PDB file of C-alpha atoms in Angstrom:
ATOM      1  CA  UNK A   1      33.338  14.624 -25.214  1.00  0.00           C
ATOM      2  CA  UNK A   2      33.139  18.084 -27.570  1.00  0.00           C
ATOM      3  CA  UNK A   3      31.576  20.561 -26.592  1.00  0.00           C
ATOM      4  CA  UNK A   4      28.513  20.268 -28.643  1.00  0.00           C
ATOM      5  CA  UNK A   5      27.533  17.535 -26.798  1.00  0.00           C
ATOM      6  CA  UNK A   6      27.947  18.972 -23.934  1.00  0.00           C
ATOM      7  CA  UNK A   7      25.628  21.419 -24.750  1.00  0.00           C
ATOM      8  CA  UNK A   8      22.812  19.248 -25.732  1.00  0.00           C
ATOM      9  CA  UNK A   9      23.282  17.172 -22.793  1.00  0.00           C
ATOM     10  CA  UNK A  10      22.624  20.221 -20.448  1.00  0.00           C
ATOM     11  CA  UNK A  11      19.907  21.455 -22.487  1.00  0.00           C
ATOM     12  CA  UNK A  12      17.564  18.738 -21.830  1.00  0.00           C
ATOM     13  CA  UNK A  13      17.755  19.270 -18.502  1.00  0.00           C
ATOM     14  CA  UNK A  14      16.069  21.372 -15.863  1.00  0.00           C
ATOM     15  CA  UNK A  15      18.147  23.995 -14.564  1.00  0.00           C
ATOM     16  CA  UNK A  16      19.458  23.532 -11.336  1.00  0.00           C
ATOM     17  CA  UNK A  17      21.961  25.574  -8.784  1.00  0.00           C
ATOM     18  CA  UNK A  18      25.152  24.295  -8.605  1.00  0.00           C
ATOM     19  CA  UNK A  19      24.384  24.208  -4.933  1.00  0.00           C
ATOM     20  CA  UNK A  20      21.776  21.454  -5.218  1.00  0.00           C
ATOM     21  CA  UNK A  21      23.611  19.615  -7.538  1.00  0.00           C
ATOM     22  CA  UNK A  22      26.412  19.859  -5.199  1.00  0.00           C
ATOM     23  CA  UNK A  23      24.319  18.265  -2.066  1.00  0.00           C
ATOM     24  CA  UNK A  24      22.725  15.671  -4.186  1.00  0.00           C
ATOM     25  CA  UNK A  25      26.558  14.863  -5.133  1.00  0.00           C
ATOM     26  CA  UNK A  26      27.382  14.826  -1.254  1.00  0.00           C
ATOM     27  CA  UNK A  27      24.857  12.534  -0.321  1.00  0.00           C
ATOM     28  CA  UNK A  28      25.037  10.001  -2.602  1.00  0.00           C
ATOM     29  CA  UNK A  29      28.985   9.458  -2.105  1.00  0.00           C
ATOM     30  CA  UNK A  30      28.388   9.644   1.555  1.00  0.00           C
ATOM     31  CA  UNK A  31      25.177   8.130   2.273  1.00  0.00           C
ATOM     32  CA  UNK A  32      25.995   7.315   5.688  1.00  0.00           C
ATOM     33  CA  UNK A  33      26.869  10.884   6.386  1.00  0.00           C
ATOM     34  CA  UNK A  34      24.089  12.305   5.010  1.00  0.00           C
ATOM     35  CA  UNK A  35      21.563   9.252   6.685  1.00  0.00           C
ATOM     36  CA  UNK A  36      22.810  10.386   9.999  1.00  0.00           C
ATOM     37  CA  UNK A  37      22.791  14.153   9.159  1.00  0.00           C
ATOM     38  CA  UNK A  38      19.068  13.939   8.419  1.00  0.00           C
ATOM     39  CA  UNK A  39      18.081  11.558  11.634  1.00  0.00           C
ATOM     40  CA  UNK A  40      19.990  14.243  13.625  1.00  0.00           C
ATOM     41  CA  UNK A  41      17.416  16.819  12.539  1.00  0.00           C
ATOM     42  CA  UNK A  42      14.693  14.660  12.863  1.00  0.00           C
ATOM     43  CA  UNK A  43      15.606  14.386  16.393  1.00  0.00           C
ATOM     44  CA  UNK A  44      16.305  17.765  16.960  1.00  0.00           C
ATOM     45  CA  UNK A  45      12.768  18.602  15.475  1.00  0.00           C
ATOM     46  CA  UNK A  46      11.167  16.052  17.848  1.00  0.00           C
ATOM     47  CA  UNK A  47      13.135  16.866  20.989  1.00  0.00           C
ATOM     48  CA  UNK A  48      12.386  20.728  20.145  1.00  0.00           C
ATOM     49  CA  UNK A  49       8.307  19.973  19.487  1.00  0.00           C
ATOM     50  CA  UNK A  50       8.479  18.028  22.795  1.00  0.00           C
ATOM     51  CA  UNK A  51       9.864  20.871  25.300  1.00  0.00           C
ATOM     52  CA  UNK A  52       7.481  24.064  23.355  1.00  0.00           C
ATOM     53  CA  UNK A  53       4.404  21.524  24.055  1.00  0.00           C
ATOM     54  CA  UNK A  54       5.713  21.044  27.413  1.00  0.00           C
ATOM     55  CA  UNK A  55       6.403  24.471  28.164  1.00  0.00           C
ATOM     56  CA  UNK A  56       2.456  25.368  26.979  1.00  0.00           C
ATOM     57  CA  UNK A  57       1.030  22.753  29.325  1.00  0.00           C
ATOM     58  CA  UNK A  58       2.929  23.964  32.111  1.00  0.00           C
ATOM     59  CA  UNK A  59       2.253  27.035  31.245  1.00  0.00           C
ATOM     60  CA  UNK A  60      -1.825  26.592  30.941  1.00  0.00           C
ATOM     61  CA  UNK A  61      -2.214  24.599  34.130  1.00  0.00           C
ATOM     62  CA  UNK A  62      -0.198  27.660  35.833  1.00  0.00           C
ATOM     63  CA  UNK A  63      -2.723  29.936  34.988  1.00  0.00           C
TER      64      UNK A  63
END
């Protein structure tokens, strides 16, 4: 591939960080990785939500 095409073939596109490009890169060669990397902090989220509501209901019916 020359260089010219290389050229045109980038120009077309949207212009994107190498770091983005790198992640998309990661998770479609790993896709189990990267399926279990994002249930992780789904969990995480949900487990977190869970104890601040709890703490503001025990909190409230302290008080």
């Amino acid at each position: 591939m020359s260089r010219q095409e290389i050229v045109q073939r980038r120009r077309g596109r949207p212009h994107t960080s190498m770091f983005v490009r790198m992640l998309v890169r990661a998770a479609v060669l790993r896709r189990g990785r990267a399926a279990l990397a994002l249930l992780a902090m789904v969990i995480a989220a949900a487990v977190s939500t869970t104890m601040l509501d709890l703490y503001a209901d025990v909190d409230a019916k302290l008080r």
